[in-house]
PDB file of C-alpha atoms in Angstrom:
ATOM      1  CA  GLU U   1     -97.228  -5.926  34.441  1.00  0.00           C
ATOM      2  CA  ILE U   2     -98.483  -7.747  31.264  1.00  0.00           C
ATOM      3  CA  VAL U   3     -97.266  -6.813  27.848  1.00  0.00           C
ATOM      4  CA  LEU U   4     -99.141  -7.513  25.147  1.00  0.00           C
ATOM      5  CA  THR U   5     -97.642  -7.757  21.227  1.00  0.00           C
ATOM      6  CA  GLN U   6     -99.975  -7.520  18.399  1.00  0.00           C
ATOM      7  CA  SER U   7     -98.662  -8.531  14.750  1.00  0.00           C
ATOM      8  CA  PRO U   8     -99.008  -7.679  11.862  1.00  0.00           C
ATOM      9  CA  GLY U   9     -98.603  -3.917  12.443  1.00  0.00           C
ATOM     10  CA  THR U  10    -100.577  -3.252   9.489  1.00  0.00           C
ATOM     11  CA  LEU U  11    -102.529  -5.944   7.269  1.00  0.00           C
ATOM     12  CA  SER U  12    -103.664  -4.441   3.851  1.00  0.00           C
ATOM     13  CA  LEU U  13    -106.547  -6.963   2.799  1.00  0.00           C
ATOM     14  CA  SER U  14    -109.373  -6.876   0.217  1.00  0.00           C
ATOM     15  CA  PRO U  15    -113.130  -6.819   1.027  1.00  0.00           C
ATOM     16  CA  GLY U  16    -114.195 -10.415   1.178  1.00  0.00           C
ATOM     17  CA  GLU U  17    -110.825 -11.729   2.424  1.00  0.00           C
ATOM     18  CA  ARG U  18    -109.993 -13.578   5.429  1.00  0.00           C
ATOM     19  CA  ALA U  19    -108.048 -11.533   8.190  1.00  0.00           C
ATOM     20  CA  THR U  20    -106.046 -13.067  11.033  1.00  0.00           C
ATOM     21  CA  LEU U  21    -104.973 -10.811  14.297  1.00  0.00           C
ATOM     22  CA  SER U  22    -102.253 -11.889  16.628  1.00  0.00           C
ATOM     23  CA  CYS U  23    -101.914 -10.744  20.236  1.00  0.00           C
ATOM     24  CA  ARG U  24     -98.945 -12.545  22.171  1.00  0.00           C
ATOM     25  CA  ALA U  25     -98.812 -11.555  26.243  1.00  0.00           C
ATOM     26  CA  SER U  26     -95.413 -11.755  27.958  1.00  0.00           C
ATOM     27  CA  GLN U  27     -96.696 -13.685  30.697  1.00  0.00           C
ATOM     28  CA  SER U  28     -99.783 -15.942  30.666  1.00  0.00           C
ATOM     29  CA  VAL U  29    -103.145 -13.815  30.852  1.00  0.00           C
ATOM     30  CA  SER U  30    -104.953 -15.631  33.698  1.00  0.00           C
ATOM     31  CA  SER U  31    -108.481 -17.172  33.073  1.00  0.00           C
ATOM     32  CA  SER U  32    -108.105 -16.192  29.559  1.00  0.00           C
ATOM     33  CA  TYR U  33    -109.045 -12.516  30.562  1.00  0.00           C
ATOM     34  CA  LEU U  34    -108.288 -11.184  26.988  1.00  0.00           C
ATOM     35  CA  ALA U  35    -110.662  -8.494  25.045  1.00  0.00           C
ATOM     36  CA  TRP U  36    -110.804  -7.430  21.685  1.00  0.00           C
ATOM     37  CA  TYR U  37    -111.644  -3.999  20.303  1.00  0.00           C
ATOM     38  CA  GLN U  38    -112.258  -2.234  17.001  1.00  0.00           C
ATOM     39  CA  HIS U  39    -111.432   1.684  16.882  1.00  0.00           C
ATOM     40  CA  LYS U  40    -112.151   4.014  14.042  1.00  0.00           C
ATOM     41  CA  PRO U  41    -111.464   7.763  14.641  1.00  0.00           C
ATOM     42  CA  GLY U  42    -113.299  10.208  15.900  1.00  0.00           C
ATOM     43  CA  GLN U  43    -115.120   7.280  17.884  1.00  0.00           C
ATOM     44  CA  ALA U  44    -114.660   5.386  21.260  1.00  0.00           C
ATOM     45  CA  PRO U  45    -113.617   1.865  20.841  1.00  0.00           C
ATOM     46  CA  ARG U  46    -116.070  -0.687  20.443  1.00  0.00           C
ATOM     47  CA  LEU U  47    -115.977  -4.542  21.957  1.00  0.00           C
ATOM     48  CA  LEU U  48    -115.539  -7.281  19.861  1.00  0.00           C
ATOM     49  CA  ILE U  49    -114.945 -10.118  22.010  1.00  0.00           C
ATOM     50  CA  TYR U  50    -114.168 -10.698  25.471  1.00  0.00           C
ATOM     51  CA  GLY U  51    -113.044 -13.840  27.431  1.00  0.00           C
ATOM     52  CA  ALA U  52    -110.971 -14.557  24.779  1.00  0.00           C
ATOM     53  CA  SER U  53    -113.816 -16.278  22.536  1.00  0.00           C
ATOM     54  CA  SER U  54    -116.868 -14.994  23.503  1.00  0.00           C
ATOM     55  CA  ARG U  55    -118.448 -12.501  21.104  1.00  0.00           C
ATOM     56  CA  ALA U  56    -120.062  -9.054  22.531  1.00  0.00           C
ATOM     57  CA  THR U  57    -123.614  -8.370  21.956  1.00  0.00           C
ATOM     58  CA  GLY U  58    -124.530  -6.677  18.486  1.00  0.00           C
ATOM     59  CA  ILE U  59    -121.041  -8.240  17.251  1.00  0.00           C
ATOM     60  CA  PRO U  60    -121.284 -10.358  13.228  1.00  0.00           C
ATOM     61  CA  ASP U  61    -120.422 -13.769  13.868  1.00  0.00           C
ATOM     62  CA  ARG U  62    -117.653 -12.803  10.938  1.00  0.00           C
ATOM     63  CA  PHE U  63    -115.967 -12.110  14.142  1.00  0.00           C
ATOM     64  CA  SER U  64    -114.176 -14.790  16.082  1.00  0.00           C
ATOM     65  CA  GLY U  65    -111.554 -14.913  18.715  1.00  0.00           C
ATOM     66  CA  SER U  66    -109.564 -17.877  19.798  1.00  0.00           C
ATOM     67  CA  GLY U  67    -106.507 -18.399  22.235  1.00  0.00           C
ATOM     68  CA  SER U  68    -105.568 -19.230  25.386  1.00  0.00           C
ATOM     69  CA  GLY U  69    -102.058 -18.589  27.981  1.00  0.00           C
ATOM     70  CA  THR U  70    -100.180 -16.264  25.650  1.00  0.00           C
ATOM     71  CA  ASP U  71    -101.463 -16.087  22.499  1.00  0.00           C
ATOM     72  CA  PHE U  72    -104.168 -14.996  21.116  1.00  0.00           C
ATOM     73  CA  THR U  73    -106.211 -14.434  17.712  1.00  0.00           C
ATOM     74  CA  LEU U  74    -108.917 -12.439  16.516  1.00  0.00           C
ATOM     75  CA  THR U  75    -110.308 -13.851  12.681  1.00  0.00           C
ATOM     76  CA  ILE U  76    -112.694 -11.839  10.696  1.00  0.00           C
ATOM     77  CA  SER U  77    -113.783 -14.011   8.421  1.00  0.00           C
ATOM     78  CA  ARG U  78    -114.979 -12.466   5.201  1.00  0.00           C
ATOM     79  CA  LEU U  79    -113.861  -8.381   5.527  1.00  0.00           C
ATOM     80  CA  GLU U  80    -116.547  -5.909   5.021  1.00  0.00           C
ATOM     81  CA  PRO U  81    -116.229  -2.239   3.813  1.00  0.00           C
ATOM     82  CA  GLU U  82    -116.810  -1.121   7.741  1.00  0.00           C
ATOM     83  CA  ASP U  83    -114.579  -3.728   9.291  1.00  0.00           C
ATOM     84  CA  PHE U  84    -111.358  -1.580   8.283  1.00  0.00           C
ATOM     85  CA  ALA U  85    -109.758   0.172  11.288  1.00  0.00           C
ATOM     86  CA  VAL U  86    -107.197  -0.494  13.764  1.00  0.00           C
ATOM     87  CA  TYR U  87    -108.265  -3.689  16.360  1.00  0.00           C
ATOM     88  CA  TYR U  88    -106.763  -3.787  19.791  1.00  0.00           C
ATOM     89  CA  CYS U  89    -105.999  -6.788  22.067  1.00  0.00           C
ATOM     90  CA  GLN U  90    -106.659  -5.889  26.157  1.00  0.00           C
ATOM     91  CA  GLN U  91    -105.663  -7.824  29.127  1.00  0.00           C
ATOM     92  CA  TYR U  92    -107.406  -7.511  32.293  1.00  0.00           C
ATOM     93  CA  GLY U  93    -106.565 -10.632  33.965  1.00  0.00           C
ATOM     94  CA  SER U  94    -104.117  -8.643  36.459  1.00  0.00           C
ATOM     95  CA  SER U  95    -104.923  -5.348  38.605  1.00  0.00           C
ATOM     96  CA  THR U  96    -103.984  -3.154  36.524  1.00  0.00           C
ATOM     97  CA  GLY U  97    -105.081  -3.651  32.359  1.00  0.00           C
ATOM     98  CA  THR U  98    -102.996  -3.310  29.767  1.00  0.00           C
ATOM     99  CA  PHE U  99    -103.571  -2.870  25.610  1.00  0.00           C
ATOM    100  CA  GLY U 100    -101.605  -4.350  22.840  1.00  0.00           C
ATOM    101  CA  GLN U 101    -100.455  -1.766  20.358  1.00  0.00           C
ATOM    102  CA  GLY U 102    -102.862  -2.188  17.842  1.00  0.00           C
ATOM    103  CA  THR U 103    -103.042  -3.754  14.301  1.00  0.00           C
ATOM    104  CA  LYS U 104    -104.768  -1.340  11.524  1.00  0.00           C
ATOM    105  CA  VAL U 105    -106.578  -3.424   8.939  1.00  0.00           C
ATOM    106  CA  GLU U 106    -106.509  -1.439   5.523  1.00  0.00           C
ATOM    107  CA  ILE U 107    -107.648  -1.848   1.904  1.00  0.00           C
ATOM    108  CA  LYS U 108    -105.888  -3.039  -0.438  1.00  0.00           C
TER     109      LYS U 108
ATOM    110  CA  GLN T   1    -129.197   3.435  28.497  1.00  0.00           C
ATOM    111  CA  VAL T   2    -126.110   3.410  29.996  1.00  0.00           C
ATOM    112  CA  HIS T   3    -124.793   6.962  29.289  1.00  0.00           C
ATOM    113  CA  LEU T   4    -121.321   8.489  30.354  1.00  0.00           C
ATOM    114  CA  VAL T   5    -120.861  12.125  29.533  1.00  0.00           C
ATOM    115  CA  GLN T   6    -117.345  13.636  30.438  1.00  0.00           C
ATOM    116  CA  SER T   7    -116.273  17.369  30.428  1.00  0.00           C
ATOM    117  CA  GLY T   8    -115.469  19.137  27.691  1.00  0.00           C
ATOM    118  CA  ALA T   9    -112.068  19.909  26.028  1.00  0.00           C
ATOM    119  CA  GLU T  10    -108.843  21.753  27.460  1.00  0.00           C
ATOM    120  CA  VAL T  11    -106.154  22.998  26.886  1.00  0.00           C
ATOM    121  CA  LYS T  12    -103.337  23.036  29.533  1.00  0.00           C
ATOM    122  CA  GLU T  13     -99.765  24.117  29.996  1.00  0.00           C
ATOM    123  CA  PRO T  14     -96.639  21.913  31.177  1.00  0.00           C
ATOM    124  CA  GLY T  15     -96.819  21.747  34.406  1.00  0.00           C
ATOM    125  CA  ALA T  16    -100.558  22.568  35.631  1.00  0.00           C
ATOM    126  CA  SER T  17    -102.917  20.145  36.214  1.00  0.00           C
ATOM    127  CA  LEU T  18    -106.081  18.511  34.759  1.00  0.00           C
ATOM    128  CA  ARG T  19    -109.348  17.489  35.977  1.00  0.00           C
ATOM    129  CA  VAL T  20    -111.210  15.297  33.330  1.00  0.00           C
ATOM    130  CA  SER T  21    -115.013  14.457  35.024  1.00  0.00           C
ATOM    131  CA  CYS T  22    -117.341  11.494  34.036  1.00  0.00           C
ATOM    132  CA  LYS T  23    -120.664  11.484  34.780  1.00  0.00           C
ATOM    133  CA  ALA T  24    -122.613   8.312  34.636  1.00  0.00           C
ATOM    134  CA  SER T  25    -126.500   7.349  34.170  1.00  0.00           C
ATOM    135  CA  GLY T  26    -128.759   4.679  33.410  1.00  0.00           C
ATOM    136  CA  TYR T  27    -127.152   2.353  35.826  1.00  0.00           C
ATOM    137  CA  THR T  28    -126.751   1.875  39.515  1.00  0.00           C
ATOM    138  CA  PHE T  29    -123.243   4.194  40.041  1.00  0.00           C
ATOM    139  CA  ASN T  30    -121.790   2.330  43.114  1.00  0.00           C
ATOM    140  CA  SER T  31    -121.870  -1.274  41.163  1.00  0.00           C
ATOM    141  CA  TYR T  32    -119.732  -1.033  38.502  1.00  0.00           C
ATOM    142  CA  SER T  33    -115.959   0.117  38.526  1.00  0.00           C
ATOM    143  CA  MET T  34    -114.736   2.963  36.269  1.00  0.00           C
ATOM    144  CA  HIS T  35    -111.707   2.692  34.352  1.00  0.00           C
ATOM    145  CA  TRP T  36    -109.742   5.739  32.270  1.00  0.00           C
ATOM    146  CA  VAL T  37    -108.201   5.052  29.435  1.00  0.00           C
ATOM    147  CA  ARG T  38    -106.203   7.193  26.882  1.00  0.00           C
ATOM    148  CA  GLN T  39    -105.105   7.669  23.299  1.00  0.00           C
ATOM    149  CA  ALA T  40    -102.195   9.982  22.290  1.00  0.00           C
ATOM    150  CA  PRO T  41    -102.232  11.006  18.832  1.00  0.00           C
ATOM    151  CA  GLY T  42    -100.729   8.754  16.552  1.00  0.00           C
ATOM    152  CA  GLN T  43    -100.440   6.004  19.525  1.00  0.00           C
ATOM    153  CA  GLY T  44    -102.462   3.114  20.791  1.00  0.00           C
ATOM    154  CA  LEU T  45    -105.103   2.736  23.942  1.00  0.00           C
ATOM    155  CA  GLU T  46    -103.340   3.216  27.126  1.00  0.00           C
ATOM    156  CA  TRP T  47    -104.853   2.088  30.438  1.00  0.00           C
ATOM    157  CA  MET T  48    -104.535   4.270  33.076  1.00  0.00           C
ATOM    158  CA  GLY T  49    -106.321   3.262  35.894  1.00  0.00           C
ATOM    159  CA  VAL T  50    -109.559   2.062  37.737  1.00  0.00           C
ATOM    160  CA  ILE T  51    -111.929   3.321  40.741  1.00  0.00           C
ATOM    161  CA  SER T  52    -114.144   1.297  42.784  1.00  0.00           C
ATOM    162  CA  PRO T  53    -117.048   3.492  43.183  1.00  0.00           C
ATOM    163  CA  SER T  54    -118.419   1.804  45.893  1.00  0.00           C
ATOM    164  CA  ARG T  55    -115.148   0.484  48.116  1.00  0.00           C
ATOM    165  CA  ASP T  56    -113.451   4.169  46.969  1.00  0.00           C
ATOM    166  CA  THR T  57    -110.619   2.098  46.389  1.00  0.00           C
ATOM    167  CA  THR T  58    -108.003   3.117  43.287  1.00  0.00           C
ATOM    168  CA  THR T  59    -105.168   1.365  41.060  1.00  0.00           C
ATOM    169  CA  TYR T  60    -103.316   2.951  38.438  1.00  0.00           C
ATOM    170  CA  ALA T  61    -100.980   2.580  36.027  1.00  0.00           C
ATOM    171  CA  GLN T  62     -97.544   2.135  37.138  1.00  0.00           C
ATOM    172  CA  LYS T  63     -96.428   4.669  34.668  1.00  0.00           C
ATOM    173  CA  LEU T  64     -98.518   7.472  35.944  1.00  0.00           C
ATOM    174  CA  GLN T  65     -98.247   6.399  40.094  1.00  0.00           C
ATOM    175  CA  GLY T  66     -97.569   9.634  41.974  1.00  0.00           C
ATOM    176  CA  ARG T  67     -99.170  12.236  39.097  1.00  0.00           C
ATOM    177  CA  ILE T  68    -102.798  10.418  38.690  1.00  0.00           C
ATOM    178  CA  THR T  69    -105.987  10.517  41.041  1.00  0.00           C
ATOM    179  CA  MET T  70    -108.778   9.342  40.898  1.00  0.00           C
ATOM    180  CA  ALA T  71    -111.975  10.151  42.871  1.00  0.00           C
ATOM    181  CA  ARG T  72    -115.907   9.680  43.105  1.00  0.00           C
ATOM    182  CA  ASP T  73    -118.927  11.453  43.478  1.00  0.00           C
ATOM    183  CA  THR T  74    -122.128   9.170  44.416  1.00  0.00           C
ATOM    184  CA  SER T  75    -124.474  11.614  45.631  1.00  0.00           C
ATOM    185  CA  THR T  76    -124.343  13.114  41.390  1.00  0.00           C
ATOM    186  CA  SER T  77    -122.896   9.539  40.007  1.00  0.00           C
ATOM    187  CA  THR T  78    -119.403  11.054  38.704  1.00  0.00           C
ATOM    188  CA  VAL T  79    -116.040  10.258  38.740  1.00  0.00           C
ATOM    189  CA  TYR T  80    -112.795  12.439  38.255  1.00  0.00           C
ATOM    190  CA  MET T  81    -109.566  11.701  36.644  1.00  0.00           C
ATOM    191  CA  GLU T  82    -106.650  14.693  38.303  1.00  0.00           C
ATOM    192  CA  LEU T  83    -103.433  14.237  36.768  1.00  0.00           C
ATOM    193  CA  SER T  84    -100.817  16.465  37.841  1.00  0.00           C
ATOM    194  CA  SER T  85     -97.256  17.879  36.170  1.00  0.00           C
ATOM    195  CA  LEU T  86     -98.545  17.622  32.669  1.00  0.00           C
ATOM    196  CA  ARG T  87     -96.230  17.564  30.055  1.00  0.00           C
ATOM    197  CA  SER T  88     -96.431  17.657  26.054  1.00  0.00           C
ATOM    198  CA  GLU T  89     -96.735  13.297  26.083  1.00  0.00           C
ATOM    199  CA  ASP T  90    -100.119  13.803  28.495  1.00  0.00           C
ATOM    200  CA  THR T  91    -101.597  15.629  24.787  1.00  0.00           C
ATOM    201  CA  ALA T  92    -104.192  13.003  24.156  1.00  0.00           C
ATOM    202  CA  VAL T  93    -108.151  11.945  23.839  1.00  0.00           C
ATOM    203  CA  TYR T  94    -109.204  10.964  27.536  1.00  0.00           C
ATOM    204  CA  TYR T  95    -111.951   8.067  28.107  1.00  0.00           C
ATOM    205  CA  CYS T  96    -113.490   7.096  30.944  1.00  0.00           C
ATOM    206  CA  ALA T  97    -115.072   3.140  30.816  1.00  0.00           C
ATOM    207  CA  ARG T  98    -117.669   1.287  32.566  1.00  0.00           C
ATOM    208  CA  GLY T  99    -116.232  -2.011  33.962  1.00  0.00           C
ATOM    209  CA  ARG T 100    -118.210  -5.295  34.741  1.00  0.00           C
ATOM    210  CA  LEU T 101    -120.613  -5.641  37.132  1.00  0.00           C
ATOM    211  CA  GLY T 102    -118.661  -6.402  41.099  1.00  0.00           C
ATOM    212  CA  TYR T 103    -115.564  -6.280  39.237  1.00  0.00           C
ATOM    213  CA  THR T 104    -112.529  -3.973  39.153  1.00  0.00           C
ATOM    214  CA  SER T 105    -110.948  -6.103  36.105  1.00  0.00           C
ATOM    215  CA  SER T 106    -112.844  -5.614  32.996  1.00  0.00           C
ATOM    216  CA  TRP T 107    -113.490  -5.428  29.606  1.00  0.00           C
ATOM    217  CA  TYR T 108    -115.367  -2.252  28.371  1.00  0.00           C
ATOM    218  CA  VAL T 109    -119.302  -2.379  26.466  1.00  0.00           C
ATOM    219  CA  TYR T 110    -119.758   1.840  27.811  1.00  0.00           C
ATOM    220  CA  TRP T 111    -117.308   4.239  26.559  1.00  0.00           C
ATOM    221  CA  GLY T 112    -117.630   8.310  27.396  1.00  0.00           C
ATOM    222  CA  GLN T 113    -117.168  10.436  24.311  1.00  0.00           C
ATOM    223  CA  GLY T 114    -113.660  11.098  25.091  1.00  0.00           C
ATOM    224  CA  THR T 115    -111.983  14.282  26.022  1.00  0.00           C
ATOM    225  CA  LEU T 116    -109.308  15.707  24.225  1.00  0.00           C
ATOM    226  CA  VAL T 117    -106.371  17.507  26.097  1.00  0.00           C
ATOM    227  CA  THR T 118    -103.871  19.308  25.024  1.00  0.00           C
ATOM    228  CA  VAL T 119    -100.885  20.361  26.444  1.00  0.00           C
ATOM    229  CA  SER T 120     -99.146  23.390  25.211  1.00  0.00           C
ATOM    230  CA  SER T 121     -97.348  26.298  26.150  1.00  0.00           C
TER     231      SER T 121
END
């Protein structure tokens, strides 16, 4: 099973700042089958990025994904108030999917 | 529009079994896999397994093997997730999530509303 490790655990930033979130896989993720989600309390997760770098429909262009192999990054170029949430990476390249443990982006 | 509507909250005793349903609408049910994901209190998301409605095949997370069963009813476009021998660690919000067209491995755009399951004596 592929294990995903996200860092940092918590990111304390102010609105307007840039957020850089990391997701490292224990083995190579085939075909860059890596997705990112935003999750807020009481809601279902929201897909942001799939295929490591493709934005999902309706996602603002301040969200971008990059990386391949075992190292992936989600960047939020300028944080808006609604972006403060928990972010998860997910790999779907193996027959069993796995999620990272999450990064909380909180208001500084 | 795509809708995934899950059954309501449950309270179960340790050792009991659980069944959560997920009724799909707004798309061709057989064409998309359905996954289950859960989130325990204060924890992250955990992938549980997937069912292909067309082939009636399943893949489960290794951690849950032997306790989890997924099934589908094509006549009602509903998938079911059953979890047996419940323990307190199974207390979580359970989500169904639709996979992408023609693949069992997938990201998820569409999610159910979540079902809170509490395991307590």
